[in-house]
Amino acid sequence: MTDRVELIWPSTLDDALRASTHRLVRAVTETGGAIGYLAPPDRAETDAWLDGVLADVRTGDAALALARAGDGSGQILGCALWRRRTAAASYRHSAELQQVMTHPAARGRGIGRLLASELIDNVRSAGLELLILGVRGNNHGAIALYEDLGFREWGRLPSGIAVGDERFDDVRMYLDLGRPVGVVLHGSAALGAGASRRRA
């Protein structure tokens, strides 16, 4: 708990929690937050997003953390989630951290750090090996937070994110969570399935 904030890990959401989460997403989007919406979404859009996330939660392919005010109001002050990257067997050992957000009125209370830290622990407990994320290149505060939590940049697509007529770098980061005994790391060596050697 951080400054009277409690985390909940829902697999279903009642109407009150959906409405509060919708208000959070709208408030973050209205202040320019890079959470996947170019304009503030309506309730139907956030409900559809939540339905998709919760479906993955129930199959063990995701986890959703909501930071709820501890004052009895039930207000959702922040949220974040992880999702398994894909159904393809070769990527199921990894997940993506997505939509980490804090309500503009609750920033500076450590909610984003709390959410990200708890999700890292949750992904590790799920037995996954890698956690990746994408962040807009102009979001230096978020990049610094993720670096502080152990993430490292593995790629940057220049001008890869479009917001109207503006372009921003798409920064990709990863956190290595460890490997099971017996896993062999080939990296980029020309070894193993699908390997080929560069022609002279």
PDB file of N, CA, C and O in Angstrom, residues 142-183:
ATOM      1  N   ALA A 142       9.119   8.219 -17.572  1.00  0.00           N
ATOM      2  CA  ALA A 142       8.783   6.794 -17.593  1.00  0.00           C
ATOM      3  C   ALA A 142      10.009   5.956 -17.913  1.00  0.00           C
ATOM      4  O   ALA A 142      10.238   4.907 -17.291  1.00  0.00           O
ATOM      5  N   ILE A 143      10.818   6.406 -18.864  1.00  0.00           N
ATOM      6  CA  ILE A 143      12.029   5.664 -19.220  1.00  0.00           C
ATOM      7  C   ILE A 143      12.946   5.548 -18.008  1.00  0.00           C
ATOM      8  O   ILE A 143      13.490   4.470 -17.711  1.00  0.00           O
ATOM      9  N   ALA A 144      13.111   6.636 -17.269  1.00  0.00           N
ATOM     10  CA  ALA A 144      13.956   6.615 -16.071  1.00  0.00           C
ATOM     11  C   ALA A 144      13.391   5.657 -15.025  1.00  0.00           C
ATOM     12  O   ALA A 144      14.148   4.923 -14.364  1.00  0.00           O
ATOM     13  N   LEU A 145      12.067   5.651 -14.841  1.00  0.00           N
ATOM     14  CA  LEU A 145      11.442   4.730 -13.894  1.00  0.00           C
ATOM     15  C   LEU A 145      11.727   3.284 -14.286  1.00  0.00           C
ATOM     16  O   LEU A 145      12.139   2.473 -13.447  1.00  0.00           O
ATOM     17  N   TYR A 146      11.526   2.960 -15.559  1.00  0.00           N
ATOM     18  CA  TYR A 146      11.734   1.587 -15.997  1.00  0.00           C
ATOM     19  C   TYR A 146      13.206   1.184 -15.864  1.00  0.00           C
ATOM     20  O   TYR A 146      13.507   0.056 -15.457  1.00  0.00           O
ATOM     21  N   GLU A 147      14.100   2.100 -16.179  1.00  0.00           N
ATOM     22  CA  GLU A 147      15.528   1.800 -15.996  1.00  0.00           C
ATOM     23  C   GLU A 147      15.834   1.532 -14.521  1.00  0.00           C
ATOM     24  O   GLU A 147      16.601   0.622 -14.189  1.00  0.00           O
ATOM     25  N   ASP A 148      15.220   2.302 -13.654  1.00  0.00           N
ATOM     26  CA  ASP A 148      15.418   2.128 -12.211  1.00  0.00           C
ATOM     27  C   ASP A 148      14.907   0.764 -11.739  1.00  0.00           C
ATOM     28  O   ASP A 148      15.427   0.203 -10.759  1.00  0.00           O
ATOM     29  N   LEU A 149      13.911   0.229 -12.431  1.00  0.00           N
ATOM     30  CA  LEU A 149      13.353  -1.081 -12.087  1.00  0.00           C
ATOM     31  C   LEU A 149      14.099  -2.223 -12.773  1.00  0.00           C
ATOM     32  O   LEU A 149      13.717  -3.384 -12.614  1.00  0.00           O
ATOM     33  N   GLY A 150      15.149  -1.894 -13.537  1.00  0.00           N
ATOM     34  CA  GLY A 150      15.987  -2.922 -14.147  1.00  0.00           C
ATOM     35  C   GLY A 150      15.803  -3.124 -15.634  1.00  0.00           C
ATOM     36  O   GLY A 150      16.502  -3.946 -16.240  1.00  0.00           O
ATOM     37  N   PHE A 151      14.875  -2.403 -16.261  1.00  0.00           N
ATOM     38  CA  PHE A 151      14.687  -2.528 -17.708  1.00  0.00           C
ATOM     39  C   PHE A 151      15.854  -1.898 -18.457  1.00  0.00           C
ATOM     40  O   PHE A 151      16.453  -0.925 -17.983  1.00  0.00           O
ATOM     41  N   ARG A 152      16.139  -2.447 -19.631  1.00  0.00           N
ATOM     42  CA  ARG A 152      17.176  -1.904 -20.503  1.00  0.00           C
ATOM     43  C   ARG A 152      16.612  -1.755 -21.916  1.00  0.00           C
ATOM     44  O   ARG A 152      15.795  -2.562 -22.360  1.00  0.00           O
ATOM     45  N   GLU A 153      17.073  -0.729 -22.603  1.00  0.00           N
ATOM     46  CA  GLU A 153      16.613  -0.502 -23.980  1.00  0.00           C
ATOM     47  C   GLU A 153      17.201  -1.549 -24.906  1.00  0.00           C
ATOM     48  O   GLU A 153      18.392  -1.833 -24.858  1.00  0.00           O
ATOM     49  N   TRP A 154      16.351  -2.131 -25.762  1.00  0.00           N
ATOM     50  CA  TRP A 154      16.854  -3.077 -26.754  1.00  0.00           C
ATOM     51  C   TRP A 154      16.612  -2.613 -28.193  1.00  0.00           C
ATOM     52  O   TRP A 154      17.140  -3.198 -29.132  1.00  0.00           O
ATOM     53  N   GLY A 155      15.872  -1.535 -28.355  1.00  0.00           N
ATOM     54  CA  GLY A 155      15.647  -1.029 -29.699  1.00  0.00           C
ATOM     55  C   GLY A 155      14.914   0.295 -29.678  1.00  0.00           C
ATOM     56  O   GLY A 155      14.243   0.639 -28.697  1.00  0.00           O
ATOM     57  N   ARG A 156      15.093   1.044 -30.747  1.00  0.00           N
ATOM     58  CA  ARG A 156      14.447   2.346 -30.860  1.00  0.00           C
ATOM     59  C   ARG A 156      14.119   2.565 -32.331  1.00  0.00           C
ATOM     60  O   ARG A 156      15.013   2.581 -33.185  1.00  0.00           O
ATOM     61  N   LEU A 157      12.843   2.726 -32.625  1.00  0.00           N
ATOM     62  CA  LEU A 157      12.411   2.997 -33.991  1.00  0.00           C
ATOM     63  C   LEU A 157      12.211   4.497 -34.121  1.00  0.00           C
ATOM     64  O   LEU A 157      11.250   5.050 -33.562  1.00  0.00           O
ATOM     65  N   PRO A 158      13.098   5.175 -34.824  1.00  0.00           N
ATOM     66  CA  PRO A 158      12.978   6.634 -34.936  1.00  0.00           C
ATOM     67  C   PRO A 158      11.649   7.039 -35.584  1.00  0.00           C
ATOM     68  O   PRO A 158      11.236   6.465 -36.597  1.00  0.00           O
ATOM     69  N   SER A 159      10.982   7.991 -34.968  1.00  0.00           N
ATOM     70  CA  SER A 159       9.715   8.535 -35.485  1.00  0.00           C
ATOM     71  C   SER A 159       8.678   7.443 -35.722  1.00  0.00           C
ATOM     72  O   SER A 159       7.844   7.558 -36.627  1.00  0.00           O
ATOM     73  N   GLY A 160       8.710   6.391 -34.908  1.00  0.00           N
ATOM     74  CA  GLY A 160       7.819   5.253 -35.108  1.00  0.00           C
ATOM     75  C   GLY A 160       6.418   5.437 -34.553  1.00  0.00           C
ATOM     76  O   GLY A 160       5.548   4.609 -34.808  1.00  0.00           O
ATOM     77  N   ILE A 161       6.188   6.506 -33.787  1.00  0.00           N
ATOM     78  CA  ILE A 161       4.861   6.754 -33.209  1.00  0.00           C
ATOM     79  C   ILE A 161       4.319   8.056 -33.778  1.00  0.00           C
ATOM     80  O   ILE A 161       4.991   9.091 -33.732  1.00  0.00           O
ATOM     81  N   ALA A 162       3.109   7.987 -34.324  1.00  0.00           N
ATOM     82  CA  ALA A 162       2.474   9.165 -34.915  1.00  0.00           C
ATOM     83  C   ALA A 162       1.345   9.646 -34.015  1.00  0.00           C
ATOM     84  O   ALA A 162       0.473   8.872 -33.616  1.00  0.00           O
ATOM     85  N   VAL A 163       1.383  10.930 -33.683  1.00  0.00           N
ATOM     86  CA  VAL A 163       0.295  11.583 -32.949  1.00  0.00           C
ATOM     87  C   VAL A 163      -0.084  12.800 -33.776  1.00  0.00           C
ATOM     88  O   VAL A 163       0.549  13.854 -33.697  1.00  0.00           O
ATOM     89  N   GLY A 164      -1.099  12.631 -34.621  1.00  0.00           N
ATOM     90  CA  GLY A 164      -1.432  13.699 -35.558  1.00  0.00           C
ATOM     91  C   GLY A 164      -0.253  13.948 -36.488  1.00  0.00           C
ATOM     92  O   GLY A 164       0.265  13.030 -37.130  1.00  0.00           O
ATOM     93  N   ASP A 165       0.209  15.198 -36.547  1.00  0.00           N
ATOM     94  CA  ASP A 165       1.331  15.557 -37.403  1.00  0.00           C
ATOM     95  C   ASP A 165       2.679  15.457 -36.689  1.00  0.00           C
ATOM     96  O   ASP A 165       3.705  15.810 -37.266  1.00  0.00           O
ATOM     97  N   GLU A 166       2.677  14.983 -35.451  1.00  0.00           N
ATOM     98  CA  GLU A 166       3.920  14.862 -34.695  1.00  0.00           C
ATOM     99  C   GLU A 166       4.406  13.417 -34.708  1.00  0.00           C
ATOM    100  O   GLU A 166       3.604  12.482 -34.735  1.00  0.00           O
ATOM    101  N   ARG A 167       5.739  13.239 -34.675  1.00  0.00           N
ATOM    102  CA  ARG A 167       6.341  11.918 -34.674  1.00  0.00           C
ATOM    103  C   ARG A 167       7.286  11.795 -33.488  1.00  0.00           C
ATOM    104  O   ARG A 167       8.023  12.729 -33.162  1.00  0.00           O
ATOM    105  N   PHE A 168       7.253  10.609 -32.848  1.00  0.00           N
ATOM    106  CA  PHE A 168       8.091  10.348 -31.686  1.00  0.00           C
ATOM    107  C   PHE A 168       8.759   8.990 -31.836  1.00  0.00           C
ATOM    108  O   PHE A 168       8.223   8.080 -32.476  1.00  0.00           O
ATOM    109  N   ASP A 169       9.919   8.840 -31.216  1.00  0.00           N
ATOM    110  CA  ASP A 169      10.588   7.547 -31.233  1.00  0.00           C
ATOM    111  C   ASP A 169       9.776   6.510 -30.466  1.00  0.00           C
ATOM    112  O   ASP A 169       9.148   6.826 -29.447  1.00  0.00           O
ATOM    113  N   ASP A 170       9.817   5.278 -30.954  1.00  0.00           N
ATOM    114  CA  ASP A 170       9.218   4.138 -30.269  1.00  0.00           C
ATOM    115  C   ASP A 170      10.360   3.405 -29.562  1.00  0.00           C
ATOM    116  O   ASP A 170      11.184   2.756 -30.204  1.00  0.00           O
ATOM    117  N   VAL A 171      10.445   3.552 -28.252  1.00  0.00           N
ATOM    118  CA  VAL A 171      11.534   2.970 -27.470  1.00  0.00           C
ATOM    119  C   VAL A 171      11.070   1.636 -26.900  1.00  0.00           C
ATOM    120  O   VAL A 171      10.016   1.562 -26.265  1.00  0.00           O
ATOM    121  N   ARG A 172      11.840   0.590 -27.141  1.00  0.00           N
ATOM    122  CA  ARG A 172      11.510  -0.742 -26.665  1.00  0.00           C
ATOM    123  C   ARG A 172      12.496  -1.144 -25.568  1.00  0.00           C
ATOM    124  O   ARG A 172      13.705  -0.952 -25.718  1.00  0.00           O
ATOM    125  N   MET A 173      11.970  -1.689 -24.477  1.00  0.00           N
ATOM    126  CA  MET A 173      12.791  -2.040 -23.324  1.00  0.00           C
ATOM    127  C   MET A 173      12.459  -3.460 -22.871  1.00  0.00           C
ATOM    128  O   MET A 173      11.379  -3.980 -23.169  1.00  0.00           O
ATOM    129  N   TYR A 174      13.403  -4.077 -22.157  1.00  0.00           N
ATOM    130  CA  TYR A 174      13.183  -5.440 -21.678  1.00  0.00           C
ATOM    131  C   TYR A 174      13.744  -5.618 -20.276  1.00  0.00           C
ATOM    132  O   TYR A 174      14.650  -4.906 -19.848  1.00  0.00           O
ATOM    133  N   LEU A 175      13.188  -6.595 -19.575  1.00  0.00           N
ATOM    134  CA  LEU A 175      13.684  -7.012 -18.271  1.00  0.00           C
ATOM    135  C   LEU A 175      13.822  -8.525 -18.296  1.00  0.00           C
ATOM    136  O   LEU A 175      12.849  -9.244 -18.554  1.00  0.00           O
ATOM    137  N   ASP A 176      15.037  -9.015 -18.045  1.00  0.00           N
ATOM    138  CA  ASP A 176      15.307 -10.444 -17.999  1.00  0.00           C
ATOM    139  C   ASP A 176      14.922 -10.956 -16.615  1.00  0.00           C
ATOM    140  O   ASP A 176      15.471 -10.504 -15.607  1.00  0.00           O
ATOM    141  N   LEU A 177      13.996 -11.912 -16.563  1.00  0.00           N
ATOM    142  CA  LEU A 177      13.486 -12.431 -15.298  1.00  0.00           C
ATOM    143  C   LEU A 177      14.135 -13.749 -14.882  1.00  0.00           C
ATOM    144  O   LEU A 177      13.804 -14.301 -13.839  1.00  0.00           O
ATOM    145  N   GLY A 178      15.057 -14.250 -15.700  1.00  0.00           N
ATOM    146  CA  GLY A 178      15.716 -15.515 -15.382  1.00  0.00           C
ATOM    147  C   GLY A 178      15.161 -16.655 -16.211  1.00  0.00           C
ATOM    148  O   GLY A 178      14.070 -16.568 -16.769  1.00  0.00           O
ATOM    149  N   ARG A 179      15.937 -17.731 -16.289  1.00  0.00           N
ATOM    150  CA  ARG A 179      15.590 -18.874 -17.134  1.00  0.00           C
ATOM    151  C   ARG A 179      15.525 -20.162 -16.314  1.00  0.00           C
ATOM    152  O   ARG A 179      16.259 -20.320 -15.344  1.00  0.00           O
ATOM    153  N   PRO A 180      14.698 -21.109 -16.740  1.00  0.00           N
ATOM    154  CA  PRO A 180      14.695 -22.420 -16.090  1.00  0.00           C
ATOM    155  C   PRO A 180      16.022 -23.141 -16.332  1.00  0.00           C
ATOM    156  O   PRO A 180      16.721 -22.886 -17.319  1.00  0.00           O
ATOM    157  N   VAL A 181      16.344 -24.068 -15.440  1.00  0.00           N
ATOM    158  CA  VAL A 181      17.544 -24.884 -15.604  1.00  0.00           C
ATOM    159  C   VAL A 181      17.435 -25.670 -16.905  1.00  0.00           C
ATOM    160  O   VAL A 181      16.366 -26.201 -17.243  1.00  0.00           O
ATOM    161  N   GLY A 182      18.520 -25.710 -17.658  1.00  0.00           N
ATOM    162  CA  GLY A 182      18.555 -26.478 -18.890  1.00  0.00           C
ATOM    163  C   GLY A 182      18.302 -25.667 -20.144  1.00  0.00           C
ATOM    164  O   GLY A 182      18.504 -26.161 -21.260  1.00  0.00           O
ATOM    165  N   VAL A 183      17.867 -24.416 -20.001  1.00  0.00           N
ATOM    166  CA  VAL A 183      17.650 -23.564 -21.171  1.00  0.00           C
ATOM    167  C   VAL A 183      18.994 -23.179 -21.769  1.00  0.00           C
ATOM    168  O   VAL A 183      19.928 -22.795 -21.055  1.00  0.00           O
TER     169      VAL A 183
END
